Amino acid sequence: MSDLYLVKKGIYATLAYALIMSVTAVAAKQVQTQIAVPVLMFWQSLFCVVILFPQMWGKWQRRSWAVMKTHFLRSLGGFLGFSCYYWALNHIPIVEASLLRSCAPLCVPFVVLLMHRVFIPKSRWLPLIVGFIGVALVINPTPEHFNPWHIIGLLSAVGLAFSMVTTRVLSSHVSSQETMIVYFAFSALLSLPLALVQDESLALPADTWLWVLVVAVTLYVGMHLYTLAYTYAPASVVSPVSYIGIVFAGFWGWVIWGHVPDWLAISGTVLIFISVLLSARLNRQKT
């Protein structure tokens, strides 16, 4: 298959991922009025492990220490990213939580610096500065308006950035099914003690099962598309396209909760998107 064909598949996968994950966010925000974040994380992860287990039957192979380490970092980043995202959804509008999570591309250069000791080129600083000015506008850290849950939402972007970088690395060594089942198993294992520490029961109220099922199914499909997107196409292509998810989130937030972003949030969104486009252009020029 040609590179252009693969890039197109990556773009289509990204568009579908953005739409489906916006539905996940809606269902998660709804159900978390009745159950705690670790409980939701446990059940959604267990569901996905059950679905993926038959797909991995007889396909396990011994992996090198480097691959196992990358699996761990990818799983930890994904777990922290989703946990912070769900917590933020409970306290700030869905469009703002989704926007802050989508700032992951701004965090990628710092993750690469931390993981691979690759310093950020001078040409990259302009997009990063523009992007973080946009983040500041969204957070609006003034004494009258500052909400610490915006910081939690931004931390979800850091976790997602680790996931983005390590998913790309894993794509050349393991299947997407292996990447996902390792992540979901890790997420289920970490969610269990968190739920117990918070003295939360894992038993789900009867009227929450449908919402949890919607979260789990859409998350499974979304994560599959996410993994495929970064397998088919580089982050420089996938990241700008993924920002269509902000439009979906804004639509759901307006229709269901009546959330309308103010001019600061809209201005910040524009600046963040411009920064991602600038970064994507630099990546294309480099290649």
Short mmCIF file of C-alpha atoms in Angstrom, two decimals:
data_model
loop_
_atom_site.label_atom_id
_atom_site.label_comp_id
_atom_site.label_asym_id
_atom_site.label_seq_id
_atom_site.Cartn_x
_atom_site.Cartn_y
_atom_site.Cartn_z
CA MET A 1 0.00 0.00 0.00
CA SER A 2 1.22 3.51 -0.84
CA ASP A 3 2.03 6.06 1.85
CA LEU A 4 -0.76 8.32 0.57
CA TYR A 5 -3.30 5.52 0.90
CA LEU A 6 -2.19 4.82 4.46
CA VAL A 7 -2.37 8.51 5.37
CA LYS A 8 -5.94 8.70 4.04
CA LYS A 9 -6.89 5.68 6.13
CA GLY A 10 -5.31 7.38 9.14
CA ILE A 11 -7.38 10.53 8.53
CA TYR A 12 -10.64 8.57 8.20
CA ALA A 13 -9.82 6.62 11.36
CA THR A 14 -9.13 9.90 13.19
CA LEU A 15 -12.44 11.46 12.15
CA ALA A 16 -14.37 8.39 13.27
CA TYR A 17 -12.36 8.28 16.51
CA ALA A 18 -13.16 11.92 17.30
CA LEU A 19 -16.90 11.41 16.81
CA ILE A 20 -17.09 8.18 18.79
CA MET A 21 -14.99 9.51 21.67
CA SER A 22 -17.28 12.53 21.97
CA VAL A 23 -20.12 10.06 22.57
CA THR A 24 -17.94 8.33 25.19
CA ALA A 25 -17.48 11.68 26.95
CA VAL A 26 -21.23 12.34 27.00
CA ALA A 27 -22.00 8.91 28.46
CA ALA A 28 -19.17 9.19 31.01
CA LYS A 29 -20.32 12.63 32.17
CA GLN A 30 -23.86 11.32 32.59
CA VAL A 31 -23.04 8.14 34.48
CA GLN A 32 -20.52 9.78 36.80
CA THR A 33 -23.35 11.52 38.60
CA GLN A 34 -24.01 8.08 40.15
CA ILE A 35 -20.70 6.18 40.20
CA ALA A 36 -17.09 7.15 40.92
CA VAL A 37 -14.39 7.50 38.27
CA PRO A 38 -12.38 4.42 39.37
CA VAL A 39 -15.54 2.27 39.23
CA LEU A 40 -16.27 3.42 35.69
CA MET A 41 -12.62 2.89 34.70
CA PHE A 42 -12.67 -0.64 36.13
CA TRP A 43 -15.80 -1.77 34.32
CA GLN A 44 -14.96 -0.18 30.98
CA SER A 45 -11.49 -1.72 31.09
CA LEU A 46 -12.75 -5.16 32.11
CA PHE A 47 -15.29 -5.11 29.28
CA CYS A 48 -12.60 -4.30 26.73
CA VAL A 49 -10.29 -7.03 28.07
CA VAL A 50 -13.09 -9.58 27.67
CA ILE A 51 -13.66 -8.46 24.08
CA LEU A 52 -9.96 -8.48 23.20
CA PHE A 53 -8.96 -11.72 24.93
CA PRO A 54 -10.31 -14.07 22.20
CA GLN A 55 -8.59 -11.94 19.56
CA MET A 56 -5.22 -12.51 21.25
CA TRP A 57 -5.67 -16.26 21.77
CA GLY A 58 -2.51 -18.05 20.64
CA LYS A 59 -0.88 -14.80 19.49
CA TRP A 60 1.15 -13.92 22.57
CA GLN A 61 4.89 -13.73 22.04
CA ARG A 62 7.85 -13.13 24.29
CA ARG A 63 8.73 -9.45 24.17
CA SER A 64 12.00 -7.67 24.80
CA TRP A 65 12.50 -5.52 27.86
CA ALA A 66 12.33 -2.38 25.69
CA VAL A 67 8.88 -3.34 24.35
CA MET A 68 7.62 -4.23 27.83
CA LYS A 69 8.84 -0.88 29.14
CA THR A 70 7.06 0.91 26.29
CA HIS A 71 3.88 -1.06 27.04
CA PHE A 72 4.10 0.08 30.65
CA LEU A 73 4.61 3.76 29.77
CA ARG A 74 1.82 3.64 27.20
CA SER A 75 -0.57 2.01 29.68
CA LEU A 76 0.34 4.35 32.54
CA GLY A 77 -0.02 7.41 30.32
CA GLY A 78 -3.36 6.20 28.99
CA PHE A 79 -4.66 5.44 32.48
CA LEU A 80 -3.64 8.82 33.91
CA GLY A 81 -4.97 10.59 30.83
CA PHE A 82 -8.41 8.99 31.01
CA SER A 83 -8.67 9.31 34.80
CA CYS A 84 -7.89 13.03 34.74
CA TYR A 85 -10.21 13.53 31.77
CA TYR A 86 -13.13 11.83 33.53
CA TRP A 87 -12.51 13.76 36.74
CA ALA A 88 -12.40 17.03 34.79
CA LEU A 89 -15.67 16.16 33.03
CA ASN A 90 -17.38 16.16 36.43
CA HIS A 91 -16.45 19.78 37.12
CA ILE A 92 -16.02 21.72 33.87
CA PRO A 93 -18.00 21.86 30.58
CA ILE A 94 -17.43 18.93 28.24
CA VAL A 95 -16.04 21.15 25.47
CA GLU A 96 -13.39 22.62 27.79
CA ALA A 97 -12.38 19.20 29.15
CA SER A 98 -12.15 17.85 25.60
CA LEU A 99 -10.18 20.87 24.44
CA LEU A 100 -7.64 20.57 27.25
CA ARG A 101 -7.23 16.84 26.56
CA SER A 102 -6.68 17.68 22.91
CA CYS A 103 -3.68 19.80 23.89
CA ALA A 104 -1.67 16.57 23.94
CA PRO A 105 0.27 17.52 20.76
CA LEU A 106 1.66 20.53 22.66
CA CYS A 107 2.99 18.15 25.30
CA VAL A 108 4.50 15.65 22.84
CA PRO A 109 7.85 17.52 22.39
CA PHE A 110 8.36 17.50 26.16
CA VAL A 111 7.52 13.78 26.35
CA VAL A 112 10.02 13.09 23.56
CA LEU A 113 12.58 15.15 25.46
CA LEU A 114 11.95 13.17 28.63
CA MET A 115 11.87 9.74 26.99
CA HIS A 116 14.46 10.06 24.24
CA ARG A 117 16.56 13.07 25.28
CA VAL A 118 15.71 14.78 22.00
CA PHE A 119 15.80 18.51 22.65
CA ILE A 120 13.12 20.80 21.25
CA PRO A 121 14.39 22.66 18.14
CA LYS A 122 14.17 26.45 18.16
CA SER A 123 11.70 26.33 15.28
CA ARG A 124 9.22 24.45 17.50
CA TRP A 125 9.02 27.08 20.21
CA LEU A 126 6.73 29.49 18.34
CA PRO A 127 3.91 26.92 17.91
CA LEU A 128 4.34 25.82 21.52
CA ILE A 129 4.17 29.39 22.86
CA VAL A 130 1.07 30.14 20.75
CA GLY A 131 -0.54 26.91 21.93
CA PHE A 132 0.11 27.48 25.62
CA ILE A 133 -1.19 31.06 25.37
CA GLY A 134 -4.37 29.44 24.06
CA VAL A 135 -4.40 27.06 27.03
CA ALA A 136 -4.03 30.02 29.39
CA LEU A 137 -7.03 31.73 27.78
CA VAL A 138 -9.15 28.60 28.22
CA ILE A 139 -8.08 28.13 31.85
CA ASN A 140 -8.41 31.87 32.56
CA PRO A 141 -6.27 31.68 35.72
CA THR A 142 -7.52 34.85 37.39
CA PRO A 143 -8.57 34.87 41.06
CA GLU A 144 -12.21 35.35 40.03
CA HIS A 145 -12.36 32.59 37.41
CA PHE A 146 -9.62 30.06 38.15
CA ASN A 147 -10.90 26.49 38.44
CA PRO A 148 -8.29 23.91 39.53
CA TRP A 149 -10.15 21.26 37.55
CA HIS A 150 -8.87 22.91 34.40
CA ILE A 151 -5.38 21.86 35.54
CA ILE A 152 -6.62 18.28 35.92
CA GLY A 153 -7.98 18.52 32.38
CA LEU A 154 -4.57 19.68 31.18
CA LEU A 155 -2.92 16.75 32.97
CA SER A 156 -5.10 14.46 30.87
CA ALA A 157 -3.29 15.90 27.85
CA VAL A 158 0.07 14.97 29.39
CA GLY A 159 -1.09 11.38 29.83
CA LEU A 160 -2.43 11.31 26.28
CA ALA A 161 0.88 12.67 24.97
CA PHE A 162 2.72 9.73 26.55
CA SER A 163 0.15 7.45 24.95
CA MET A 164 0.61 9.05 21.52
CA VAL A 165 4.39 8.76 21.53
CA THR A 166 4.53 5.21 22.85
CA THR A 167 1.67 3.96 20.63
CA ARG A 168 3.66 5.08 17.61
CA VAL A 169 6.73 3.22 18.93
CA LEU A 170 4.74 0.06 19.70
CA SER A 171 3.07 0.04 16.27
CA SER A 172 6.30 -1.23 14.67
CA HIS A 173 6.66 -4.11 17.15
CA VAL A 174 3.22 -5.37 18.23
CA SER A 175 -0.36 -5.56 16.96
CA SER A 176 -2.97 -2.97 17.85
CA GLN A 177 -4.90 -5.68 19.74
CA GLU A 178 -1.90 -6.39 21.96
CA THR A 179 -1.39 -2.69 22.64
CA MET A 180 -5.02 -2.28 23.68
CA ILE A 181 -5.39 -5.41 25.81
CA VAL A 182 -2.24 -4.61 27.76
CA TYR A 183 -3.51 -1.09 28.37
CA PHE A 184 -7.01 -2.15 29.44
CA ALA A 185 -5.70 -4.92 31.73
CA PHE A 186 -3.34 -2.40 33.34
CA SER A 187 -6.19 0.10 33.70
CA ALA A 188 -8.47 -2.46 35.35
CA LEU A 189 -5.76 -3.46 37.82
CA LEU A 190 -5.05 0.14 38.82
CA SER A 191 -8.72 1.10 39.04
CA LEU A 192 -9.53 -1.64 41.54
CA PRO A 193 -7.33 -0.39 44.42
CA LEU A 194 -8.35 3.22 43.72
CA ALA A 195 -12.00 2.26 44.11
CA LEU A 196 -11.24 0.38 47.34
CA VAL A 197 -9.23 3.29 48.76
CA GLN A 198 -12.18 5.61 48.09
CA ASP A 199 -14.47 3.04 49.76
CA GLU A 200 -16.50 2.71 46.56
CA SER A 201 -18.47 -0.42 45.73
CA LEU A 202 -17.86 -2.04 42.35
CA ALA A 203 -21.53 -3.02 42.17
CA LEU A 204 -23.33 -0.90 39.60
CA PRO A 205 -26.84 0.48 40.20
CA ALA A 206 -29.32 -1.02 37.74
CA ASP A 207 -29.97 2.27 35.96
CA THR A 208 -26.26 2.80 35.21
CA TRP A 209 -25.56 -0.42 33.30
CA LEU A 210 -26.68 0.97 29.96
CA TRP A 211 -24.53 4.09 30.32
CA VAL A 212 -21.50 2.04 31.36
CA LEU A 213 -22.06 -0.26 28.38
CA VAL A 214 -22.20 2.74 26.04
CA VAL A 215 -18.94 4.05 27.53
CA ALA A 216 -17.25 0.66 27.20
CA VAL A 217 -18.38 -0.09 23.64
CA THR A 218 -17.60 3.37 22.27
CA LEU A 219 -14.28 3.41 24.12
CA TYR A 220 -13.29 0.05 22.63
CA VAL A 221 -14.17 1.16 19.10
CA GLY A 222 -12.59 4.58 19.65
CA MET A 223 -9.33 3.18 21.03
CA HIS A 224 -9.12 0.73 18.14
CA LEU A 225 -9.52 3.58 15.67
CA TYR A 226 -7.03 5.70 17.64
CA THR A 227 -4.40 2.95 17.49
CA LEU A 228 -5.02 2.43 13.78
CA ALA A 229 -4.78 6.16 13.09
CA TYR A 230 -1.31 6.44 14.61
CA THR A 231 -0.30 3.20 12.91
CA TYR A 232 -1.33 4.41 9.45
CA ALA A 233 -0.27 8.05 9.67
CA PRO A 234 2.24 10.19 11.57
CA ALA A 235 1.13 12.44 14.44
CA SER A 236 1.75 15.51 12.25
CA VAL A 237 -1.25 14.44 10.16
CA VAL A 238 -3.47 12.87 12.80
CA SER A 239 -3.22 15.63 15.44
CA PRO A 240 -4.76 18.52 13.44
CA VAL A 241 -7.57 16.30 12.14
CA SER A 242 -8.39 15.10 15.66
CA TYR A 243 -9.41 18.64 16.62
CA ILE A 244 -12.75 18.06 14.92
CA GLY A 245 -13.53 16.32 18.21
CA ILE A 246 -13.79 19.77 19.85
CA VAL A 247 -16.62 20.61 17.46
CA PHE A 248 -18.43 17.40 18.37
CA ALA A 249 -17.92 18.04 22.09
CA GLY A 250 -19.13 21.62 21.74
CA PHE A 251 -22.26 20.42 19.96
CA TRP A 252 -23.12 17.86 22.67
CA GLY A 253 -22.35 20.36 25.43
CA TRP A 254 -24.67 22.92 23.88
CA VAL A 255 -27.52 20.51 23.08
CA ILE A 256 -27.51 18.55 26.36
CA TRP A 257 -26.19 20.95 29.02
CA GLY A 258 -26.57 24.35 27.38
CA HIS A 259 -22.85 25.11 27.68
CA VAL A 260 -21.75 27.95 25.39
CA PRO A 261 -18.01 28.78 25.47
CA ASP A 262 -17.14 32.42 26.23
CA TRP A 263 -14.91 34.53 24.00
CA LEU A 264 -11.78 33.61 25.97
CA ALA A 265 -12.37 29.89 25.50
CA ILE A 266 -13.10 30.37 21.80
CA SER A 267 -9.98 32.52 21.34
CA GLY A 268 -7.91 29.93 23.18
CA THR A 269 -9.31 27.16 21.00
CA VAL A 270 -8.33 29.07 17.85
CA LEU A 271 -4.78 29.67 19.12
CA ILE A 272 -4.34 26.01 20.10
CA PHE A 273 -5.54 24.86 16.69
CA ILE A 274 -3.19 27.33 14.96
CA SER A 275 -0.28 26.00 17.02
CA VAL A 276 -1.07 22.42 15.99
CA LEU A 277 -1.26 23.46 12.32
CA LEU A 278 2.10 25.23 12.62
CA SER A 279 3.64 22.14 14.20
CA ALA A 280 2.19 19.91 11.47
CA ARG A 281 3.63 22.20 8.79
CA LEU A 282 7.06 22.04 10.41
CA ASN A 283 6.86 18.25 10.49
CA ARG A 284 5.98 18.09 6.80
CA GLN A 285 8.86 20.40 5.91
CA LYS A 286 11.20 18.21 7.94
CA THR A 287 10.11 15.07 6.11
#
